Amino acid sequence: MIQLIRGFKDILPGEVELWQHIEKTARSLLESFGFKEIRIPILEHAELFARSIGEDTDIVEKEMYTFPDRKGDLITLRPEATASVVRSYIQHKLYAKDPVRKLYSIGPMFRRERPQKGRYRQFYQINAEVFGIDSPFIDAQLIFLLAVFFKKLSATEVKAHINSLGCQICRPEFKEALSVFLLAAKEELCSDCRRRRERNPLRVLDCKVPSCRLAMADAPSILDHLCPECSRHFEAVKHALEKFKVSFVVDKRLVRGLDYYTRTTFEIQTGSLGAQNAVAGGGRYDSLVKALGGPDQPAVGFAIGLDRFVEMTDLKAKDFAQNPDIFIAALGEKSMSMAFDWACAFGLEGIIAELDFAGKSLKSQMKRADRLGAKHVLIVGEKELEEKAVIMRNMTTKEQLSVPLDNLIKAVKDKIS
Ligand code: AMP
């Protein structure tokens, strides 16, 4: 039998209802805050990600699904959404009428990481991006939105971590100080970090290997190197978060794995998922739009990892199960034909109705109704047709009543609502 690819998964009925509920809540919350949906392709030119995420990042270096298409063009299954949304903002001149755009998207991402709990090769994200506003209020509002989202969906074991990565003015100076420190600590670093030291020194700060953590305990902090503008911006973000009553910790190690971030970066972390502790992450990327050939517009955004969210929320899929409202147990051909008409009519009214097409006994149909978790059963056989009324049984209370065939759909609808 052909099995699915390692690191990929099916989200089955019985699980998917929770995903739908989370997505619905996200849409409604984001739209209430003025975000509009954007749908971007799953395949893009490989170059888009290399230029935005950065050549020396783990994602681009070793995790992307990149392959030549039939004409030899290198294309990539998107590892994240921001690069595509920025490309779209530029390509369609979404800034022309008004540079301020708030966009969200929901969909799958692909990274060839080592699969483990909370880490998949196809995973799902809810992304939100705001273009054209450099005010720290927006950074704080995005973190506030995340806090509201997590609370609404009973994901309470979380903490917002925030940091600032400075800008093109102050970051080089910090990188320099960090490089000097890393050179002295070289021997204590893991092999990955020895490599990162020269190409992407910031990443050494968030390495999870214990010896690196120890070696980095006294590393210089970016927060001591921020220029006055970045410092003011970061102070304003913190102040706004306090005003919004969002609890947070300042985490000077939070650098995130993508090169395009500037100033505010943040993660929503949880203790309940083991090593994969980030459920959402984001930050500012003020130079990316320009770097990809667009106007000089600031931007900030976040991504929530749906797979991890589903694993850590207290909500349970079974609470969102959509069991049939009605099971029609029909006996005999004539009843079956009427039952089929009713099932269609119920469907049109938004009432989920199931029936058995196999002509089984009443007992076996009742058993199936039970298995499906139907809330009510309508029983119709020759006797009921003669008497022009069906029996309606409440499967929880076991109460039975007679419902006239005349205007059946409306009568049943009134009874179950
Ligand atoms: P990133 O795009 O790396 O900033 O990640 C944003 C969020 O996506 C993370 O906080 C995770 O929740 C989720 N995520 C990233 N990579 C994976 C993965 N391989 N499997 C599952 N979720 C992931």
GROMACS .gro file of C-alpha atoms and ligand atoms in nm:
model
  440
    1MET     CA    1   0.000   0.000   0.000
    2ILE     CA    2   0.124   0.348  -0.080
    3GLN     CA    3   0.161   0.553   0.238
    4LEU     CA    4   0.192   0.927   0.273
    5ILE     CA    5   0.533   1.094   0.261
    6ARG     CA    6   0.729   1.119   0.587
    7GLY     CA    7   0.666   1.448   0.763
    8PHE     CA    8   0.333   1.493   0.585
    9LYS     CA    9  -0.006   1.412   0.733
   10ASP     CA   10  -0.375   1.382   0.665
   11ILE     CA   11  -0.614   1.587   0.872
   12LEU     CA   12  -0.912   1.358   0.899
   13PRO     CA   13  -1.282   1.420   0.960
   14GLY     CA   14  -1.312   1.422   1.336
   15GLU     CA   15  -0.991   1.629   1.359
   16VAL     CA   16  -1.061   1.884   1.089
   17GLU     CA   17  -1.359   2.040   1.271
   18LEU     CA   18  -1.124   2.194   1.527
   19TRP     CA   19  -0.902   2.328   1.248
   20GLN     CA   20  -1.208   2.481   1.084
   21HIS     CA   21  -1.315   2.642   1.410
   22ILE     CA   22  -0.968   2.793   1.462
   23GLU     CA   23  -0.954   2.921   1.105
   24LYS     CA   24  -1.303   3.068   1.132
   25THR     CA   25  -1.213   3.246   1.455
   26ALA     CA   26  -0.893   3.382   1.297
   27ARG     CA   27  -1.076   3.513   0.992
   28SER     CA   28  -1.341   3.680   1.198
   29LEU     CA   29  -1.091   3.839   1.439
   30LEU     CA   30  -0.857   3.962   1.164
   31GLU     CA   31  -1.141   4.097   0.954
   32SER     CA   32  -1.274   4.285   1.259
   33PHE     CA   33  -0.937   4.457   1.273
   34GLY     CA   34  -0.949   4.557   0.906
   35PHE     CA   35  -0.745   4.275   0.750
   36LYS     CA   36  -0.841   4.148   0.404
   37GLU     CA   37  -0.770   3.801   0.280
   38ILE     CA   38  -0.509   3.747   0.010
   39ARG     CA   39  -0.453   3.410  -0.161
   40ILE     CA   40  -0.104   3.356  -0.286
   41PRO     CA   41   0.039   3.066  -0.486
   42ILE     CA   42   0.205   2.765  -0.329
   43LEU     CA   43   0.484   2.765  -0.588
   44GLU     CA   44   0.711   3.064  -0.644
   45HIS     CA   45   1.047   3.125  -0.812
   46ALA     CA   46   1.319   2.992  -0.582
   47GLU     CA   47   1.494   3.326  -0.601
   48LEU     CA   48   1.211   3.500  -0.414
   49PHE     CA   49   1.288   3.307  -0.096
   50ALA     CA   50   1.664   3.317  -0.135
   51ARG     CA   51   1.649   3.696  -0.163
   52SER     CA   52   1.402   3.757   0.117
   53ILE     CA   53   1.458   3.491   0.384
   54GLY     CA   54   1.834   3.498   0.322
   55GLU     CA   55   2.086   3.262   0.160
   56ASP     CA   56   2.252   3.177   0.490
   57THR     CA   57   1.940   3.076   0.682
   58ASP     CA   58   1.853   2.715   0.768
   59ILE     CA   59   1.536   2.742   0.562
   60VAL     CA   60   1.708   2.841   0.239
   61GLU     CA   61   2.026   2.646   0.296
   62LYS     CA   62   1.875   2.310   0.369
   63GLU     CA   63   1.498   2.300   0.408
   64MET     CA   64   1.335   2.420   0.087
   65TYR     CA   65   1.166   2.190  -0.162
   66THR     CA   66   1.322   2.339  -0.473
   67PHE     CA   67   1.322   2.166  -0.808
   68PRO     CA   68   1.347   2.251  -1.176
   69ASP     CA   69   1.015   2.247  -1.359
   70ARG     CA   70   0.996   2.097  -1.705
   71LYS     CA   71   1.158   2.400  -1.861
   72GLY     CA   72   1.440   2.405  -1.607
   73ASP     CA   73   1.317   2.707  -1.404
   74LEU     CA   74   1.393   2.662  -1.036
   75ILE     CA   75   1.071   2.672  -0.840
   76THR     CA   76   1.007   2.628  -0.468
   77LEU     CA   77   0.717   2.506  -0.256
   78ARG     CA   78   0.671   2.807  -0.031
   79PRO     CA   79   0.836   2.767   0.311
   80GLU     CA   80   0.651   3.074   0.447
   81ALA     CA   81   0.404   3.335   0.329
   82THR     CA   82   0.559   3.677   0.389
   83ALA     CA   83   0.786   3.672   0.084
   84SER     CA   84   0.492   3.591  -0.144
   85VAL     CA   85   0.268   3.856   0.010
   86VAL     CA   86   0.543   4.115  -0.035
   87ARG     CA   87   0.591   4.004  -0.396
   88SER     CA   88   0.220   4.041  -0.455
   89TYR     CA   89   0.208   4.385  -0.284
   90ILE     CA   90   0.481   4.500  -0.521
   91GLN     CA   91   0.368   4.320  -0.838
   92HIS     CA   92   0.009   4.448  -0.819
   93LYS     CA   93   0.110   4.790  -0.684
   94LEU     CA   94  -0.118   4.736  -0.386
   95TYR     CA   95   0.046   5.047  -0.240
   96ALA     CA   96  -0.062   5.275  -0.526
   97LYS     CA   97  -0.389   5.408  -0.384
   98ASP     CA   98  -0.284   5.385  -0.024
   99PRO     CA   99   0.041   5.227   0.099
  100VAL     CA  100  -0.132   5.096   0.410
  101ARG     CA  101  -0.253   4.742   0.353
  102LYS     CA  102  -0.351   4.480   0.608
  103LEU     CA  103  -0.351   4.134   0.457
  104TYR     CA  104  -0.400   3.784   0.590
  105SER     CA  105  -0.375   3.437   0.444
  106ILE     CA  106  -0.418   3.081   0.562
  107GLY     CA  107  -0.252   2.780   0.404
  108PRO     CA  108   0.018   2.515   0.389
  109MET     CA  109   0.394   2.574   0.403
  110PHE     CA  110   0.671   2.327   0.322
  111ARG     CA  111   1.007   2.281   0.490
  112ARG     CA  112   1.221   1.972   0.473
  113GLU     CA  113   1.304   1.965   0.844
  114ARG     CA  114   1.360   1.654   1.053
  115PRO     CA  115   1.006   1.545   1.143
  116GLN     CA  116   0.917   1.526   1.513
  117LYS     CA  117   0.634   1.631   1.742
  118GLY     CA  118   0.529   1.982   1.640
  119ARG     CA  119   0.754   1.979   1.335
  120TYR     CA  120   0.626   1.866   0.998
  121ARG     CA  121   0.733   1.898   0.639
  122GLN     CA  122   0.395   2.030   0.538
  123PHE     CA  123   0.244   2.251   0.806
  124TYR     CA  124  -0.018   2.523   0.812
  125GLN     CA  125   0.004   2.886   0.902
  126ILE     CA  126  -0.228   3.179   0.956
  127ASN     CA  127  -0.035   3.484   0.838
  128ALA     CA  128  -0.105   3.852   0.889
  129GLU     CA  129   0.096   4.136   0.741
  130VAL     CA  130   0.061   4.514   0.775
  131PHE     CA  131   0.230   4.736   0.516
  132GLY     CA  132   0.296   5.108   0.520
  133ILE     CA  133   0.291   5.181   0.897
  134ASP     CA  134   0.607   5.219   1.101
  135SER     CA  135   0.432   5.315   1.423
  136PRO     CA  136   0.516   5.092   1.722
  137PHE     CA  137   0.142   5.086   1.798
  138ILE     CA  138   0.096   4.845   1.510
  139ASP     CA  139   0.363   4.607   1.641
  140ALA     CA  140   0.187   4.611   1.977
  141GLN     CA  141  -0.153   4.569   1.816
  142LEU     CA  142  -0.037   4.255   1.634
  143ILE     CA  143   0.092   4.105   1.959
  144PHE     CA  144  -0.233   4.210   2.128
  145LEU     CA  145  -0.428   4.036   1.848
  146LEU     CA  146  -0.228   3.719   1.904
  147ALA     CA  147  -0.299   3.734   2.277
  148VAL     CA  148  -0.672   3.775   2.211
  149PHE     CA  149  -0.669   3.490   1.959
  150PHE     CA  150  -0.492   3.252   2.198
  151LYS     CA  151  -0.727   3.341   2.482
  152LYS     CA  152  -1.042   3.311   2.269
  153LEU     CA  153  -0.937   2.962   2.167
  154SER     CA  154  -0.842   2.835   2.515
  155ALA     CA  155  -0.469   2.825   2.448
  156THR     CA  156  -0.365   2.967   2.780
  157GLU     CA  157  -0.023   2.815   2.851
  158VAL     CA  158   0.154   3.083   2.650
  159LYS     CA  159   0.382   3.379   2.693
  160ALA     CA  160   0.473   3.656   2.450
  161HIS     CA  161   0.850   3.699   2.409
  162ILE     CA  162   0.969   4.020   2.247
  163ASN     CA  163   1.298   4.163   2.134
  164SER     CA  164   1.432   4.426   1.898
  165LEU     CA  165   1.684   4.345   1.626
  166GLY     CA  166   1.765   4.706   1.554
  167CYS     CA  167   1.801   4.844   1.205
  168GLN     CA  168   2.062   4.878   0.933
  169ILE     CA  169   2.225   5.155   1.134
  170CYS     CA  170   2.270   4.983   1.469
  171ARG     CA  171   2.272   4.613   1.386
  172PRO     CA  172   2.613   4.605   1.210
  173GLU     CA  173   2.777   4.746   1.522
  174PHE     CA  174   2.609   4.480   1.735
  175LYS     CA  175   2.708   4.206   1.490
  176GLU     CA  176   3.065   4.324   1.521
  177ALA     CA  177   3.056   4.304   1.902
  178LEU     CA  178   2.892   3.963   1.880
  179SER     CA  179   3.152   3.836   1.634
  180VAL     CA  180   3.433   3.936   1.869
  181PHE     CA  181   3.258   3.749   2.151
  182LEU     CA  182   3.196   3.444   1.932
  183LEU     CA  183   3.555   3.427   1.822
  184ALA     CA  184   3.664   3.401   2.185
  185ALA     CA  185   3.392   3.141   2.258
  186LYS     CA  186   3.456   2.944   1.938
  187GLU     CA  187   3.573   2.623   2.103
  188GLU     CA  188   3.259   2.587   2.313
  189LEU     CA  189   3.012   2.617   2.023
  190CYS     CA  190   2.840   2.328   1.846
  191SER     CA  191   2.946   2.250   1.490
  192ASP     CA  192   2.641   2.430   1.342
  193CYS     CA  193   2.719   2.743   1.541
  194ARG     CA  194   3.084   2.739   1.439
  195ARG     CA  195   2.959   2.759   1.084
  196ARG     CA  196   2.694   3.018   1.169
  197ARG     CA  197   2.953   3.229   1.351
  198GLU     CA  198   3.086   3.371   1.029
  199ARG     CA  199   2.785   3.360   0.803
  200ASN     CA  200   2.491   3.432   1.033
  201PRO     CA  201   2.621   3.514   1.385
  202LEU     CA  202   2.281   3.625   1.519
  203ARG     CA  203   2.151   3.270   1.489
  204VAL     CA  204   2.405   3.150   1.745
  205LEU     CA  205   2.205   3.346   2.002
  206ASP     CA  206   1.901   3.121   1.979
  207CYS     CA  207   2.079   2.785   1.941
  208LYS     CA  208   1.913   2.531   2.170
  209VAL     CA  209   2.223   2.313   2.225
  210PRO     CA  210   2.302   2.332   2.601
  211SER     CA  211   2.676   2.396   2.554
  212CYS     CA  212   2.597   2.689   2.322
  213ARG     CA  213   2.342   2.824   2.570
  214LEU     CA  214   2.608   2.816   2.838
  215ALA     CA  215   2.871   2.973   2.615
  216MET     CA  216   2.629   3.249   2.518
  217ALA     CA  217   2.517   3.337   2.871
  218ASP     CA  218   2.733   3.651   2.877
  219ALA     CA  219   2.705   3.735   2.509
  220PRO     CA  220   2.645   4.101   2.428
  221SER     CA  221   2.279   4.202   2.406
  222ILE     CA  222   2.140   4.372   2.101
  223LEU     CA  223   1.931   4.584   2.335
  224ASP     CA  224   2.248   4.757   2.458
  225HIS     CA  225   2.337   4.847   2.100
  226LEU     CA  226   2.011   4.993   1.967
  227CYS     CA  227   2.034   5.336   1.806
  228PRO     CA  228   1.818   5.606   1.971
  229GLU     CA  229   1.540   5.566   1.712
  230CYS     CA  230   1.520   5.187   1.750
  231SER     CA  231   1.540   5.222   2.124
  232ARG     CA  232   1.250   5.468   2.131
  233HIS     CA  233   1.050   5.241   1.900
  234PHE     CA  234   1.104   4.940   2.125
  235GLU     CA  235   1.016   5.136   2.439
  236ALA     CA  236   0.693   5.249   2.272
  237VAL     CA  237   0.603   4.888   2.180
  238LYS     CA  238   0.652   4.779   2.541
  239HIS     CA  239   0.455   5.074   2.669
  240ALA     CA  240   0.164   5.001   2.434
  241LEU     CA  241   0.164   4.635   2.537
  242GLU     CA  242   0.141   4.736   2.901
  243LYS     CA  243  -0.149   4.965   2.812
  244PHE     CA  244  -0.324   4.678   2.630
  245LYS     CA  245  -0.252   4.457   2.936
  246VAL     CA  246  -0.063   4.200   2.730
  247SER     CA  247   0.191   4.027   2.950
  248PHE     CA  248   0.530   3.973   2.786
  249VAL     CA  249   0.894   3.908   2.859
  250VAL     CA  250   1.184   4.082   2.691
  251ASP     CA  251   1.400   3.805   2.547
  252LYS     CA  252   1.733   3.929   2.417
  253ARG     CA  253   1.803   3.591   2.257
  254LEU     CA  254   1.501   3.603   2.031
  255VAL     CA  255   1.645   3.650   1.683
  256ARG     CA  256   1.421   3.426   1.466
  257GLY     CA  257   1.537   3.226   1.168
  258LEU     CA  258   1.473   3.468   0.885
  259ASP     CA  259   1.706   3.745   0.778
  260TYR     CA  260   1.453   4.008   0.687
  261TYR     CA  261   1.350   4.110   1.038
  262THR     CA  262   1.428   4.458   1.172
  263ARG     CA  263   1.335   4.615   1.504
  264THR     CA  264   1.052   4.434   1.687
  265THR     CA  265   1.052   4.055   1.679
  266PHE     CA  266   0.821   3.840   1.886
  267GLU     CA  267   0.716   3.486   1.953
  268ILE     CA  268   0.429   3.328   2.138
  269GLN     CA  269   0.593   3.042   2.325
  270THR     CA  270   0.443   2.755   2.519
  271GLY     CA  271   0.583   2.512   2.770
  272SER     CA  272   0.348   2.237   2.658
  273LEU     CA  273   0.510   2.131   2.328
  274GLY     CA  274   0.858   2.023   2.427
  275ALA     CA  275   1.138   2.146   2.204
  276GLN     CA  276   0.908   2.309   1.948
  277ASN     CA  277   0.800   2.582   2.186
  278ALA     CA  278   0.708   2.860   1.941
  279VAL     CA  279   0.343   2.854   1.837
  280ALA     CA  280   0.351   3.189   1.660
  281GLY     CA  281   0.617   3.434   1.558
  282GLY     CA  282   0.668   3.752   1.371
  283GLY     CA  283   0.816   4.094   1.361
  284ARG     CA  284   0.900   4.398   1.161
  285TYR     CA  285   1.069   4.382   0.822
  286ASP     CA  286   1.106   4.745   0.722
  287SER     CA  287   1.357   4.695   0.443
  288LEU     CA  288   1.213   4.392   0.265
  289VAL     CA  289   0.962   4.563   0.035
  290LYS     CA  290   1.236   4.789  -0.102
  291ALA     CA  291   1.489   4.505  -0.120
  292LEU     CA  292   1.249   4.309  -0.342
  293GLY     CA  293   1.211   4.602  -0.581
  294GLY     CA  294   0.913   4.784  -0.430
  295PRO     CA  295   0.871   5.125  -0.270
  296ASP     CA  296   1.038   5.205   0.062
  297GLN     CA  297   0.749   5.095   0.283
  298PRO     CA  298   0.777   4.953   0.633
  299ALA     CA  299   0.599   4.632   0.724
  300VAL     CA  300   0.529   4.403   1.017
  301GLY     CA  301   0.356   4.067   1.043
  302PHE     CA  302   0.310   3.736   1.217
  303ALA     CA  303   0.251   3.368   1.148
  304ILE     CA  304   0.062   3.131   1.374
  305GLY     CA  305   0.154   2.765   1.331
  306LEU     CA  306  -0.180   2.586   1.315
  307ASP     CA  307  -0.042   2.234   1.372
  308ARG     CA  308   0.124   2.337   1.697
  309PHE     CA  309  -0.178   2.542   1.797
  310VAL     CA  310  -0.407   2.240   1.757
  311GLU     CA  311  -0.169   2.034   1.971
  312MET     CA  312  -0.161   2.282   2.256
  313THR     CA  313  -0.510   2.430   2.281
  314ASP     CA  314  -0.747   2.296   2.547
  315LEU     CA  315  -1.025   2.278   2.287
  316LYS     CA  316  -1.114   1.928   2.171
  317ALA     CA  317  -1.211   1.833   1.818
  318LYS     CA  318  -1.506   1.626   1.939
  319ASP     CA  319  -1.674   1.941   2.072
  320PHE     CA  320  -1.699   2.066   1.714
  321ALA     CA  321  -1.816   1.740   1.559
  322GLN     CA  322  -2.099   1.784   1.313
  323ASN     CA  323  -2.325   1.487   1.381
  324PRO     CA  324  -2.644   1.443   1.179
  325ASP     CA  325  -2.942   1.636   1.312
  326ILE     CA  326  -3.175   1.375   1.171
  327PHE     CA  327  -3.150   1.013   1.069
  328ILE     CA  328  -3.444   0.896   0.861
  329ALA     CA  329  -3.518   0.529   0.917
  330ALA     CA  330  -3.733   0.435   0.619
  331LEU     CA  331  -3.897   0.095   0.572
  332GLY     CA  332  -4.022  -0.009   0.230
  333GLU     CA  333  -3.972   0.136  -0.113
  334LYS     CA  334  -4.231   0.408  -0.099
  335SER     CA  335  -4.106   0.537   0.235
  336MET     CA  336  -3.748   0.525   0.109
  337SER     CA  337  -3.835   0.739  -0.190
  338MET     CA  338  -4.009   0.997   0.031
  339ALA     CA  339  -3.722   0.984   0.280
  340PHE     CA  340  -3.478   1.067   0.004
  341ASP     CA  341  -3.685   1.373  -0.094
  342TRP     CA  342  -3.695   1.486   0.268
  343ALA     CA  343  -3.320   1.438   0.314
  344CYS     CA  344  -3.260   1.672   0.018
  345ALA     CA  345  -3.509   1.925   0.154
  346PHE     CA  346  -3.347   1.912   0.499
  347GLY     CA  347  -3.005   1.967   0.341
  348LEU     CA  348  -3.133   2.279   0.169
  349GLU     CA  349  -3.253   2.407   0.507
  350GLY     CA  350  -2.909   2.350   0.662
  351ILE     CA  351  -3.027   2.047   0.858
  352ILE     CA  352  -2.791   1.749   0.826
  353ALA     CA  353  -3.001   1.441   0.745
  354GLU     CA  354  -2.874   1.089   0.679
  355LEU     CA  355  -3.056   0.778   0.571
  356ASP     CA  356  -2.983   0.417   0.493
  357PHE     CA  357  -3.007   0.311   0.130
  358ALA     CA  358  -2.957  -0.059   0.187
  359GLY     CA  359  -3.314  -0.145   0.292
  360LYS     CA  360  -3.205  -0.279   0.631
  361SER     CA  361  -3.433  -0.364   0.924
  362LEU     CA  362  -3.552  -0.094   1.163
  363LYS     CA  363  -3.328  -0.232   1.435
  364SER     CA  364  -3.018  -0.212   1.223
  365GLN     CA  365  -3.108   0.139   1.099
  366MET     CA  366  -3.152   0.255   1.459
  367LYS     CA  367  -2.812   0.112   1.542
  368ARG     CA  368  -2.655   0.304   1.257
  369ALA     CA  369  -2.831   0.626   1.369
  370ASP     CA  370  -2.675   0.571   1.709
  371ARG     CA  371  -2.330   0.508   1.561
  372LEU     CA  372  -2.350   0.829   1.360
  373GLY     CA  373  -2.451   1.022   1.672
  374ALA     CA  374  -2.777   1.143   1.514
  375LYS     CA  375  -2.973   1.366   1.747
  376HIS     CA  376  -3.317   1.261   1.620
  377VAL     CA  377  -3.456   0.975   1.416
  378LEU     CA  378  -3.762   0.998   1.192
  379ILE     CA  379  -3.924   0.659   1.152
  380VAL     CA  380  -4.140   0.605   0.846
  381GLY     CA  381  -4.295   0.281   0.721
  382GLU     CA  382  -4.621   0.181   0.556
  383LYS     CA  383  -4.822   0.237   0.873
  384GLU     CA  384  -4.689   0.590   0.911
  385LEU     CA  385  -4.764   0.669   0.548
  386GLU     CA  386  -5.119   0.547   0.596
  387GLU     CA  387  -5.160   0.754   0.909
  388LYS     CA  388  -4.992   1.050   0.736
  389ALA     CA  389  -4.753   1.109   1.028
  390VAL     CA  390  -4.397   0.995   1.105
  391ILE     CA  391  -4.249   0.912   1.443
  392MET     CA  392  -3.978   1.147   1.563
  393ARG     CA  393  -3.750   1.005   1.832
  394ASN     CA  394  -3.514   1.215   2.039
  395MET     CA  395  -3.206   0.996   2.072
  396THR     CA  396  -3.093   1.159   2.395
  397THR     CA  397  -3.419   1.170   2.592
  398LYS     CA  398  -3.572   0.870   2.403
  399GLU     CA  399  -3.895   1.070   2.380
  400GLN     CA  400  -4.114   0.997   2.077
  401LEU     CA  401  -4.380   1.207   1.914
  402SER     CA  402  -4.583   1.198   1.600
  403VAL     CA  403  -4.521   1.462   1.331
  404PRO     CA  404  -4.776   1.505   1.047
  405LEU     CA  405  -4.646   1.457   0.692
  406ASP     CA  406  -4.805   1.784   0.596
  407ASN     CA  407  -4.538   2.051   0.620
  408LEU     CA  408  -4.296   1.795   0.768
  409ILE     CA  409  -3.975   1.983   0.699
  410LYS     CA  410  -4.087   2.300   0.874
  411ALA     CA  411  -4.238   2.110   1.166
  412VAL     CA  412  -3.914   1.915   1.222
  413LYS     CA  413  -3.704   2.227   1.181
  414ASP     CA  414  -3.911   2.405   1.449
  415LYS     CA  415  -3.875   2.108   1.683
  416ILE     CA  416  -3.500   2.077   1.659
  417SER     CA  417  -3.406   2.443   1.673
  418AMP     P1  418   0.839   3.089   1.116
  418AMP     O1  419   0.778   3.105   0.980
  418AMP     O2  420   0.960   3.001   1.117
  418AMP     O3  421   0.855   3.218   1.186
  418AMP     O4  422   0.734   3.006   1.201
  418AMP     C1  423   0.611   3.057   1.244
  418AMP     C2  424   0.533   2.947   1.311
  418AMP     O5  425   0.509   2.842   1.218
  418AMP     C3  426   0.609   2.878   1.423
  418AMP     O6  427   0.590   2.946   1.544
  418AMP     C4  428   0.546   2.741   1.425
  418AMP     O7  429   0.428   2.742   1.501
  418AMP     C5  430   0.512   2.716   1.282
  418AMP     N1  431   0.612   2.627   1.219
  418AMP     C6  432   0.730   2.661   1.164
  418AMP     N2  433   0.793   2.552   1.114
  418AMP     C7  434   0.712   2.446   1.139
  418AMP     C8  435   0.718   2.306   1.112
  418AMP     N3  436   0.820   2.252   1.046
  418AMP     N4  437   0.616   2.227   1.154
  418AMP     C9  438   0.510   2.281   1.219
  418AMP     N5  439   0.498   2.411   1.245
  418AMP    C10  440   0.597   2.494   1.207
   0.00000   0.00000   0.00000
